[in-house]
PDB file of C-alpha atoms in Angstrom:
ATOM      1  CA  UNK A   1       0.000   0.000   0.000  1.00 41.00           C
ATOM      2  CA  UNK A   2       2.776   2.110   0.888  1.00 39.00           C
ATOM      3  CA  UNK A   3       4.417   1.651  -2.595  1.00 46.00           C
ATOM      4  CA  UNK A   4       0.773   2.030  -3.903  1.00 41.00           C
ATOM      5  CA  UNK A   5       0.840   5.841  -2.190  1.00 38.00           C
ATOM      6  CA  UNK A   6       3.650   7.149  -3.451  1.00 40.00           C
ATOM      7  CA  UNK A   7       3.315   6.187  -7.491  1.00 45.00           C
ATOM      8  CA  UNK A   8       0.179   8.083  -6.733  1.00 42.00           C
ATOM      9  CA  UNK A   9       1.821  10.910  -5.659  1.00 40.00           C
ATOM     10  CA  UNK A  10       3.873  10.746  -7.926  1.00 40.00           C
ATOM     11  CA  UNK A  11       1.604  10.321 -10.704  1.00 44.00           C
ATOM     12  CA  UNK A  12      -0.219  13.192 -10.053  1.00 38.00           C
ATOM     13  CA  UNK A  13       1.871  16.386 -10.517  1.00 33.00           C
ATOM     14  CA  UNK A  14      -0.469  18.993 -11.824  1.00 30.00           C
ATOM     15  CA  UNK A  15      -3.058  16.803 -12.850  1.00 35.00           C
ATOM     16  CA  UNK A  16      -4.544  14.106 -10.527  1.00 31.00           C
ATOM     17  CA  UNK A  17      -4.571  10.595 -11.112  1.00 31.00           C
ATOM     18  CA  UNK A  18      -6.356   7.846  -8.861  1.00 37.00           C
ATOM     19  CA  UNK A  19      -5.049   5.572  -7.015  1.00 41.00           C
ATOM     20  CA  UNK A  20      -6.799   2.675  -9.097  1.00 49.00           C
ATOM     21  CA  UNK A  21      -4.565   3.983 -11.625  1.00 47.00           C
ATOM     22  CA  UNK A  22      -1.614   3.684  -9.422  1.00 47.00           C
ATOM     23  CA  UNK A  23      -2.139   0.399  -9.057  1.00 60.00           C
ATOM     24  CA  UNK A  24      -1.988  -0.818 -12.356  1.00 73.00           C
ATOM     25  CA  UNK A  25       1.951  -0.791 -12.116  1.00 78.00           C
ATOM     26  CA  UNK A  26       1.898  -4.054 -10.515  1.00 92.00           C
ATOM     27  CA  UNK A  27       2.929  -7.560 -11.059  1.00 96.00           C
ATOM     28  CA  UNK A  28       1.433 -10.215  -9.438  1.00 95.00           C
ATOM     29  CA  UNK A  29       4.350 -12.630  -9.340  1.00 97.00           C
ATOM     30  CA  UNK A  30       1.785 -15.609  -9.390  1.00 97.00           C
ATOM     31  CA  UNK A  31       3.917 -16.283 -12.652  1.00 96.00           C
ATOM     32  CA  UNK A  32       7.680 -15.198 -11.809  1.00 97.00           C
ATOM     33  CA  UNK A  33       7.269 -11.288 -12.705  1.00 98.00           C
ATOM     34  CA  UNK A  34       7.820  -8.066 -10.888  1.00 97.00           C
ATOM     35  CA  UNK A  35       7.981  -4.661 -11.017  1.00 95.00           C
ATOM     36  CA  UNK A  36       8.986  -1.857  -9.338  1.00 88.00           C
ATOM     37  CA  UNK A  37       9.990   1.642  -9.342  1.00 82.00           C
ATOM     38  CA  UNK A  38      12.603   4.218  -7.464  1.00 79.00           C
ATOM     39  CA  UNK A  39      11.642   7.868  -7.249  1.00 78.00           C
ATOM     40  CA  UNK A  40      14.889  10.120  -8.281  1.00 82.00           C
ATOM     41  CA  UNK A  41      13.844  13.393  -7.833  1.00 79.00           C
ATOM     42  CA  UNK A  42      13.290  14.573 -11.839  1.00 82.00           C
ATOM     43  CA  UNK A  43      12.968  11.109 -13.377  1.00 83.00           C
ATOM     44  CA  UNK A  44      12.007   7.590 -12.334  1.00 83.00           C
ATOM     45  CA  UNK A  45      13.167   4.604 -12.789  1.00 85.00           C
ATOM     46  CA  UNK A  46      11.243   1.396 -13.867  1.00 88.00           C
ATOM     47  CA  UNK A  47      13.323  -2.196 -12.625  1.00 91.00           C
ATOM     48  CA  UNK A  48      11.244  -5.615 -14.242  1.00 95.00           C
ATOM     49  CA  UNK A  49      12.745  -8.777 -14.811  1.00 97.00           C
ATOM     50  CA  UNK A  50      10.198  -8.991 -17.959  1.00 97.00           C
ATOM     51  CA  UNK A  51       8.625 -11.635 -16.954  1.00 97.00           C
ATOM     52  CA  UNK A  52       4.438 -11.417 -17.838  1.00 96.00           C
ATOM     53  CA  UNK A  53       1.667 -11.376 -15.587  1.00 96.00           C
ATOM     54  CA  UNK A  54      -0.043 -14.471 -17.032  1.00 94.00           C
ATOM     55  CA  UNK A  55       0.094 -17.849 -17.724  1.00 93.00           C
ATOM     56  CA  UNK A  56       2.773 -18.696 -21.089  1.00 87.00           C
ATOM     57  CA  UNK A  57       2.059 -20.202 -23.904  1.00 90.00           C
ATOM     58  CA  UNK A  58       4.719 -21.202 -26.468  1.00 92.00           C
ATOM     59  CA  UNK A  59       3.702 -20.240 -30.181  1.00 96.00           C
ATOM     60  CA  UNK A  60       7.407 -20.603 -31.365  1.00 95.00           C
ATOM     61  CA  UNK A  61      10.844 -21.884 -30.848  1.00 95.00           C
ATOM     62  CA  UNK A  62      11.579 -19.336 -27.886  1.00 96.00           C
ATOM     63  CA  UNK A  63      11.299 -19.477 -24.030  1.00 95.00           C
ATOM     64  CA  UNK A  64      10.898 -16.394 -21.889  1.00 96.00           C
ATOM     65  CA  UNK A  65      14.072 -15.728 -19.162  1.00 96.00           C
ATOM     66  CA  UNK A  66      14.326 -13.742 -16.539  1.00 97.00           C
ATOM     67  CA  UNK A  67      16.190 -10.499 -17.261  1.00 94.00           C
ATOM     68  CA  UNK A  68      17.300  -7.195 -15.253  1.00 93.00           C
ATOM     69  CA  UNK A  69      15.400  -4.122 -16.889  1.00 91.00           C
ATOM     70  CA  UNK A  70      16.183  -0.692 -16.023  1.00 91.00           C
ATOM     71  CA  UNK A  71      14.884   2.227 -17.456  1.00 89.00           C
ATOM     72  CA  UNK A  72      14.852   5.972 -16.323  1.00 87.00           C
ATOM     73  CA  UNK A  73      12.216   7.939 -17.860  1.00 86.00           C
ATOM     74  CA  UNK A  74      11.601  11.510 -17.365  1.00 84.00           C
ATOM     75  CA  UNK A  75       8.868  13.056 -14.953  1.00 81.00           C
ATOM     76  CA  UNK A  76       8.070  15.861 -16.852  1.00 84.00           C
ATOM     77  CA  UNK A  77       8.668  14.910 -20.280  1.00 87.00           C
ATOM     78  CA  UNK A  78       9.389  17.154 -23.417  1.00 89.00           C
ATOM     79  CA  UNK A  79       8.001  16.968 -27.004  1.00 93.00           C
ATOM     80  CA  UNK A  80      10.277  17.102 -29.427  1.00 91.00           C
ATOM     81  CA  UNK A  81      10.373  19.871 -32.121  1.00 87.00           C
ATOM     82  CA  UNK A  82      10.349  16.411 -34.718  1.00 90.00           C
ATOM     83  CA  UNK A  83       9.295  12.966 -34.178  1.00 94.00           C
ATOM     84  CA  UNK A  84      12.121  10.641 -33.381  1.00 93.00           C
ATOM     85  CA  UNK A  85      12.357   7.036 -35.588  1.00 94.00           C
ATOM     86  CA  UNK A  86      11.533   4.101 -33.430  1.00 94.00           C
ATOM     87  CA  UNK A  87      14.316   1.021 -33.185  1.00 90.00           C
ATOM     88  CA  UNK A  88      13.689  -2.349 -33.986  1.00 91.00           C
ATOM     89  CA  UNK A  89      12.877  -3.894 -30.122  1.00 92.00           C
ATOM     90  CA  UNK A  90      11.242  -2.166 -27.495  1.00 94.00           C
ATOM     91  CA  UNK A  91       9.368   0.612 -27.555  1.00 95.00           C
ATOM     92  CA  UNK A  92       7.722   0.970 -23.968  1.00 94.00           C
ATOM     93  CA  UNK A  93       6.968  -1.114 -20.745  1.00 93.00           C
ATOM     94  CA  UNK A  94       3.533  -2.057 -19.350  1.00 95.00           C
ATOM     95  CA  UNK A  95       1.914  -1.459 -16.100  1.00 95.00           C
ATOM     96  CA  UNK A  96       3.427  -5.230 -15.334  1.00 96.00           C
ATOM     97  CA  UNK A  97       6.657  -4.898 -16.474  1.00 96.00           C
ATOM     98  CA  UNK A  98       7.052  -6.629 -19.909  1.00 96.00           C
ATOM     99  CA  UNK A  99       7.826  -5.366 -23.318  1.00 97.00           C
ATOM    100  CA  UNK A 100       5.999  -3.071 -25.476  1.00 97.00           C
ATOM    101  CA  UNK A 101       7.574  -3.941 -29.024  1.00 97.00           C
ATOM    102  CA  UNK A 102       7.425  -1.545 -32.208  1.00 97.00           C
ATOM    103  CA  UNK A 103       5.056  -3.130 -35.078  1.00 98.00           C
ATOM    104  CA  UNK A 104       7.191  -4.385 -37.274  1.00 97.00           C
ATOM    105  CA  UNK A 105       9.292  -7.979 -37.493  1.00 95.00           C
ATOM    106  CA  UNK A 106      12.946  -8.466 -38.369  1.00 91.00           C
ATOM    107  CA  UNK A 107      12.345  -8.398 -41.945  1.00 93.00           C
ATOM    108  CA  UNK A 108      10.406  -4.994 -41.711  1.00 94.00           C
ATOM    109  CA  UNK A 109       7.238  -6.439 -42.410  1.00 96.00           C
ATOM    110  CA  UNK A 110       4.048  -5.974 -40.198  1.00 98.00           C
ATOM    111  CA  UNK A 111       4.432  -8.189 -37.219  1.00 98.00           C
ATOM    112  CA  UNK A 112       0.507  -7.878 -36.886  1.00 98.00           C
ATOM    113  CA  UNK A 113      -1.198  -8.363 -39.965  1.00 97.00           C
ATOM    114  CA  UNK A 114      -0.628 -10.016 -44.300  1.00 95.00           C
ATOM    115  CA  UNK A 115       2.020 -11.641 -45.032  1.00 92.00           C
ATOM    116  CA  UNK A 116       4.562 -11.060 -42.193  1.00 88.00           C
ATOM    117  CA  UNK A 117       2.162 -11.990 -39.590  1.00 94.00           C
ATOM    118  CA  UNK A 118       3.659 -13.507 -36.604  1.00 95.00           C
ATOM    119  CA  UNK A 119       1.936 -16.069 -34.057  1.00 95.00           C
ATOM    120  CA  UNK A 120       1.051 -14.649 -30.888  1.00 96.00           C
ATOM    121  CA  UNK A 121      -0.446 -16.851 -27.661  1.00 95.00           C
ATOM    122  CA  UNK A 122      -4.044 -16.413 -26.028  1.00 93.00           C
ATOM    123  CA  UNK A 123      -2.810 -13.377 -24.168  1.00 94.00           C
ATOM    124  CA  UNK A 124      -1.475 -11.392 -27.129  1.00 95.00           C
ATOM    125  CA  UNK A 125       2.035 -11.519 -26.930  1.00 96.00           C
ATOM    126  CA  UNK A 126       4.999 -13.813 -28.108  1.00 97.00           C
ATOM    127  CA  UNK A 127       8.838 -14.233 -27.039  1.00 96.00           C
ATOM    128  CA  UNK A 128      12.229 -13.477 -29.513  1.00 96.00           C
ATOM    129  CA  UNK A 129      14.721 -14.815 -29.851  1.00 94.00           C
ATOM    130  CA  UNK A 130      16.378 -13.040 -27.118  1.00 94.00           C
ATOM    131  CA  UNK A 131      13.997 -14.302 -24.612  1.00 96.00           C
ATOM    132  CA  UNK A 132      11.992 -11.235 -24.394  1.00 96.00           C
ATOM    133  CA  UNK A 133       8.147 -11.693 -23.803  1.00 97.00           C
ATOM    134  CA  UNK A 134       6.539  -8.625 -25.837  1.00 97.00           C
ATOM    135  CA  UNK A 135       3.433  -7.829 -27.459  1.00 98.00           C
ATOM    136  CA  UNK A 136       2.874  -5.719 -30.302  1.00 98.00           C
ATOM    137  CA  UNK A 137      -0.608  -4.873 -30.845  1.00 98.00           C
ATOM    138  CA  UNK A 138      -3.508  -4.797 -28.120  1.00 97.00           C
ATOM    139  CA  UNK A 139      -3.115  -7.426 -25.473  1.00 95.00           C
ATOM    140  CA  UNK A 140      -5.529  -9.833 -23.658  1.00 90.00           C
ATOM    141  CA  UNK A 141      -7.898  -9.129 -21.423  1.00 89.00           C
ATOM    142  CA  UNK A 142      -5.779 -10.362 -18.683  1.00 85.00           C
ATOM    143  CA  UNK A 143      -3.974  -7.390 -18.821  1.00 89.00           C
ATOM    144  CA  UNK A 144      -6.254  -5.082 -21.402  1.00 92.00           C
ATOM    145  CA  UNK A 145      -9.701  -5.075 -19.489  1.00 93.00           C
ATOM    146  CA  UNK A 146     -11.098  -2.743 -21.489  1.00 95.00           C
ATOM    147  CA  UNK A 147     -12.218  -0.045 -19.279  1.00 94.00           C
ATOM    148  CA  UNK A 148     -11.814   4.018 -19.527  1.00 95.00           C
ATOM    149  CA  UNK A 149      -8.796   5.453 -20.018  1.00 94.00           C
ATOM    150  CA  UNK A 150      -7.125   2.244 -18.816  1.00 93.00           C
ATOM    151  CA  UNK A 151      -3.684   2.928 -18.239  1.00 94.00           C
ATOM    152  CA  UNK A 152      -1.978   0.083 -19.673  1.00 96.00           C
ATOM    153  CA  UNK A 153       2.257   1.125 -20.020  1.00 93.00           C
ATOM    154  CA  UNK A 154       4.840   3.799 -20.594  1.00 92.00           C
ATOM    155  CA  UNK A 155       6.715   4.520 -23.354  1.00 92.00           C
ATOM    156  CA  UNK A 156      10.429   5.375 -23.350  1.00 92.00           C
ATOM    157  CA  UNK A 157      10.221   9.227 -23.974  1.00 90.00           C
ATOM    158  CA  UNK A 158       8.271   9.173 -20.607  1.00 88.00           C
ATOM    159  CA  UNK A 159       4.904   9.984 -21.883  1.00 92.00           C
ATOM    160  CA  UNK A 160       1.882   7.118 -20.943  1.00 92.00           C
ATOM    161  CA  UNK A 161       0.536   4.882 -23.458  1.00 95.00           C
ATOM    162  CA  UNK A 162      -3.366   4.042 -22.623  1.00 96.00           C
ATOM    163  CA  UNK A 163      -6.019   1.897 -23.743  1.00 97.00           C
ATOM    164  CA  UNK A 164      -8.429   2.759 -26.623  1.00 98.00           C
ATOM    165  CA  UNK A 165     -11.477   3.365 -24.651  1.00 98.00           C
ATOM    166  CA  UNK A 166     -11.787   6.713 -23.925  1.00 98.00           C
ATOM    167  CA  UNK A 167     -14.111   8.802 -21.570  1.00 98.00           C
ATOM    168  CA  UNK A 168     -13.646  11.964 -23.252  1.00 98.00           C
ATOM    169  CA  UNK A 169     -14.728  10.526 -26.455  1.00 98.00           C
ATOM    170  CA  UNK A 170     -17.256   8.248 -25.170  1.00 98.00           C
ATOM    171  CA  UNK A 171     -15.862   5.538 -27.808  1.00 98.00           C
ATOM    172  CA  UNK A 172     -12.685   3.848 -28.347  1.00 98.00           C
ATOM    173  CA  UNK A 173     -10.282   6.232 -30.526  1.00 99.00           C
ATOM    174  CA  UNK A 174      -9.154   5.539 -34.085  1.00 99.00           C
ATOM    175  CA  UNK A 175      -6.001   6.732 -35.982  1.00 98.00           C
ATOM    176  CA  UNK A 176      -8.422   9.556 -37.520  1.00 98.00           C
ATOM    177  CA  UNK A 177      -8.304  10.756 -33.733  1.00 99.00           C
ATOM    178  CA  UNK A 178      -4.561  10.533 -33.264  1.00 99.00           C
ATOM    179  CA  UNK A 179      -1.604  11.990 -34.998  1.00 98.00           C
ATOM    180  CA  UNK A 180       1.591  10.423 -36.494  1.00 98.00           C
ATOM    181  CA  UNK A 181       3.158   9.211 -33.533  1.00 98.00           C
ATOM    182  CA  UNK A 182      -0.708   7.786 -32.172  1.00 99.00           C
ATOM    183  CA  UNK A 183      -0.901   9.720 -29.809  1.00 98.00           C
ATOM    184  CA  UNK A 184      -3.228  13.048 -28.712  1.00 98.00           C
ATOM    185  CA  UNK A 185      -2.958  15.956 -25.951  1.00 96.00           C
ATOM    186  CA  UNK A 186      -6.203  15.289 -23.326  1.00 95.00           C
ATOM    187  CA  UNK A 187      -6.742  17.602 -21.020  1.00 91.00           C
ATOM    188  CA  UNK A 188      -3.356  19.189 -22.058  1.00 89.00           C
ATOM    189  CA  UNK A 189      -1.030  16.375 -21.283  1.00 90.00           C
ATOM    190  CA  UNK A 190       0.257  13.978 -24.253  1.00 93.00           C
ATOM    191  CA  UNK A 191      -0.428  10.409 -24.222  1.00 95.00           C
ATOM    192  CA  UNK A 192      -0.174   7.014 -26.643  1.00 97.00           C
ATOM    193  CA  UNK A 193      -2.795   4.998 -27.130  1.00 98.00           C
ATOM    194  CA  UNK A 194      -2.652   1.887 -28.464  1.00 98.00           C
ATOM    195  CA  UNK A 195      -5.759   0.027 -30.667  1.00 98.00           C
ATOM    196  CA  UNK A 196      -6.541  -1.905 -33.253  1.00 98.00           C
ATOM    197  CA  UNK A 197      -4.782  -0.106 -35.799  1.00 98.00           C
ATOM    198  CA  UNK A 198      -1.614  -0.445 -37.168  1.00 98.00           C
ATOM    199  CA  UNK A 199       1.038   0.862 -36.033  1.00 99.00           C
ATOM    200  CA  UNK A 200      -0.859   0.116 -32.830  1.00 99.00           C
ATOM    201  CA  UNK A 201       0.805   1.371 -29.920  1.00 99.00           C
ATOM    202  CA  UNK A 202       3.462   3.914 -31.957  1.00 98.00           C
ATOM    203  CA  UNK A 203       4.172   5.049 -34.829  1.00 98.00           C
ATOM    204  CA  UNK A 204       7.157   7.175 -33.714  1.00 97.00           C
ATOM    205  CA  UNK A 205       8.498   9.124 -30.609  1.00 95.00           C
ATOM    206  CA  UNK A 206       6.566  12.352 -29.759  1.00 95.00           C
ATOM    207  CA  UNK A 207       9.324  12.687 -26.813  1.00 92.00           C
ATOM    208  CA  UNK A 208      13.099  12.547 -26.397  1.00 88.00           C
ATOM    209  CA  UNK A 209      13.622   8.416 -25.372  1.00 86.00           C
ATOM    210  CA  UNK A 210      16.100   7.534 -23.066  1.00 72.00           C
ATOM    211  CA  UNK A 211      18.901   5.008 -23.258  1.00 60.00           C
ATOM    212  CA  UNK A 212      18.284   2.081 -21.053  1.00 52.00           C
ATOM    213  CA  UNK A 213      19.548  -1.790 -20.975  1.00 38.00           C
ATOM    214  CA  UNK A 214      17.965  -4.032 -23.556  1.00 43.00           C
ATOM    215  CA  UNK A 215      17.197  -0.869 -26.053  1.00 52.00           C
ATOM    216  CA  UNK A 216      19.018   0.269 -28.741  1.00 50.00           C
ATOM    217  CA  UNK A 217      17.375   4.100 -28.777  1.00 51.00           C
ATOM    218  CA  UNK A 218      18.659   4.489 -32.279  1.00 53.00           C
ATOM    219  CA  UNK A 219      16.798   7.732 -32.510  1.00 56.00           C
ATOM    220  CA  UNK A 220      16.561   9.992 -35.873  1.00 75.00           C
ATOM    221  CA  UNK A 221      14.599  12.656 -37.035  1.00 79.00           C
ATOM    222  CA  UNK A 222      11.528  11.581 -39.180  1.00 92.00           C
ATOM    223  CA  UNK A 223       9.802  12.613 -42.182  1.00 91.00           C
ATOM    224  CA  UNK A 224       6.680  12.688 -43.568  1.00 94.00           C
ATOM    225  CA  UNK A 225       7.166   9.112 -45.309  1.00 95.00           C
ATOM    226  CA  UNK A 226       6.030   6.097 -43.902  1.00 97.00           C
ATOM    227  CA  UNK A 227       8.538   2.718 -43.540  1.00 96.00           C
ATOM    228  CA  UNK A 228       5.005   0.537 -44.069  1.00 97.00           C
ATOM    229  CA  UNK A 229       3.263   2.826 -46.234  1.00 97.00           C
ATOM    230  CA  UNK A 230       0.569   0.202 -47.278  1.00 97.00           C
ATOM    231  CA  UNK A 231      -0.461  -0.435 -43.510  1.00 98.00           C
ATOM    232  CA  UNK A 232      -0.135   2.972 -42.228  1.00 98.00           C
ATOM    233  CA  UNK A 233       2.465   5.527 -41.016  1.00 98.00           C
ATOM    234  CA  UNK A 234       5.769   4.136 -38.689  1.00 98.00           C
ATOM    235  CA  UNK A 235       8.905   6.011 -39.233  1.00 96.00           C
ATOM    236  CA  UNK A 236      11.249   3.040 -38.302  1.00 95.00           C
ATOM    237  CA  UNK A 237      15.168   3.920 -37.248  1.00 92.00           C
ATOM    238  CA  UNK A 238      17.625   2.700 -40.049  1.00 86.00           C
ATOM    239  CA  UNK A 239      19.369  -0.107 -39.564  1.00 74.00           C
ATOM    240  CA  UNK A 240      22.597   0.555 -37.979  1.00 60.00           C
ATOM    241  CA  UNK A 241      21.633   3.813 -37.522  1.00 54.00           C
ATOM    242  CA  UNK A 242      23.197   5.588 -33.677  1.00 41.00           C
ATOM    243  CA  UNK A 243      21.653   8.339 -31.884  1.00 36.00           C
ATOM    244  CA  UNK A 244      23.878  11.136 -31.380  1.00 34.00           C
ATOM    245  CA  UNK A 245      25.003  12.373 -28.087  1.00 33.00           C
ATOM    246  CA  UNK A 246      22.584  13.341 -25.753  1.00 33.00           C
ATOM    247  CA  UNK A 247      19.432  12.565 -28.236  1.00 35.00           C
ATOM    248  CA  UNK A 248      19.242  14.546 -31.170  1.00 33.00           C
ATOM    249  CA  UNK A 249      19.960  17.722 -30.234  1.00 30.00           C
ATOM    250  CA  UNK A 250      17.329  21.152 -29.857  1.00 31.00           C
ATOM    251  CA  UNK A 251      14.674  18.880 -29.486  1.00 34.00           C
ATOM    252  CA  UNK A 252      12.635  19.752 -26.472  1.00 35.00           C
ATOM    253  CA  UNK A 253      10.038  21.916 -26.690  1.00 40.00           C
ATOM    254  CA  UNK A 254       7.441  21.668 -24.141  1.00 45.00           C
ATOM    255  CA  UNK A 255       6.716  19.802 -20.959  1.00 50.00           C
ATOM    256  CA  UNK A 256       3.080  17.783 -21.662  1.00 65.00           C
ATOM    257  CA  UNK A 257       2.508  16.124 -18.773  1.00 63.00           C
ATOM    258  CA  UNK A 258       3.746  12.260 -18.511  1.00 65.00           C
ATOM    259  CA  UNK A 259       3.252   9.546 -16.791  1.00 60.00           C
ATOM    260  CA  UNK A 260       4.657  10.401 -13.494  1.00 51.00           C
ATOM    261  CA  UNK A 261       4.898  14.599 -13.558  1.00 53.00           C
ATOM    262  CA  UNK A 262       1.282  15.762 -13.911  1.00 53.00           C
TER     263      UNK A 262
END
């Protein structure tokens, strides 16, 4: 409860957030998981051993292990003056701690949907061949339970990914709602949402992501043109491609609220 307490603390900021919220960044460990969190004055950071919050099933060759996953996201995070490319790998964290993947497989086809489709368990997720459980597109209802602005992960420029339901809208949102990155300001503050849709959860970084263990933040400036352009818009990172130094430089612009500074 105590832990409970503070993420709701910290959660709120200049906005309030409830504590049912608060609780969503939780893992059971019925099934091996955890999560937890460490409160560092302007940024937080996220610790999971990636393990889901649910039963697995294996739809391929590859067995989920236990990792160490840190990531420090901002507080208050900034959107960039351009959207930032997204690498190959993960893209965010959920409320229990494993992967939020980008939409696309190894051969840069749509992980999701036509020809590239990949197999994914009753839950809605699948492991690499790294051992990472992830999911791509809209998860089970063991952790998707489809309620009102259902808080279901973070991504790693700091701002909240939710579920498509939403209260303001009185509907579930669809990409006609959301810009290129899918994501729209509520209530002034910036957030993801992930649906049916491709790309999904996102189709680039509104924010400045942070590098973190288990991420390559290959992060570029994108344009206007789409690396699925028959599905939708993604602006993927180029193979091989670095980030430079500190993020790609004169890129914040505003504070939008975030996960854990509103």
């Amino acid at each position: 409860m105590k832990q409970i307490l503070l993420l709701a603390s910290l959660l709120c900021g200049a906005c309030a957030i409830s504590v049912h919220e608060a609780t969503k960044f939780h893992n059971t460990g019925t099934y091996g998981g955890t999560v937890s969190y460490t409160d560092n004055g302007d940024t937080i950071t996220l610790t999971s051993n990636g393990l889901p919050d649910h039963p697995f099933e294996r739809v391929n060759p590859n067995h989920p292990e236990t990792r160490s996953d840190v990531y420090t996201l901002p507080k208050k995070p900034t959107v960039a003056n351009s959207p930032g490319c997204l690498a190959m790998g993960p893209i965010g964290m959920t409320v229990t701690g494993s992967m939020i993947y980008d939409p696309l497989d190894a051969d840069g086809e749509n992980a999701v949907e036509g020809s590239g489709r990949e197999r994914f368990d009753h839950y809605g997720g699948h492991t690499d061949n790294h051992g990472i459980y992830h999911y791509h597109k809209l998860p089970g209802s063991w952790l998707y339970k489809g309620e009102q602005d259902e808080l279901l992960g973070v991504a790693f420029d700091g701002f909240p990914i939710y579920g498509p339901l939403a209260s303001d809208l009185g509907r579930d949102v669809t990409n006609k709602d959301l810009d290129e990155c899918h994501g729209r300001m509520v209530h002034g503050h910036y957030r993801y949402h992930v649906n049916t849709e491709f790309p999904y959860y996102l189709g680039c970084y509104k924010g400045n992501p942070t590098h973190a263990n288990h991420v390559r933040t290959q992060h570029g400036i994108c344009t206007s043109t789409s690396s699925l352009p028959e599905y939708g818009y993604v602006c993927a990172c180029p193979k091989g491609a670095h980030p430079p130094p500190g993020g790609v430089a004169g890129n914040h612009h505003h504070h939008a609220g975030g996960l854990f500074g509103r």
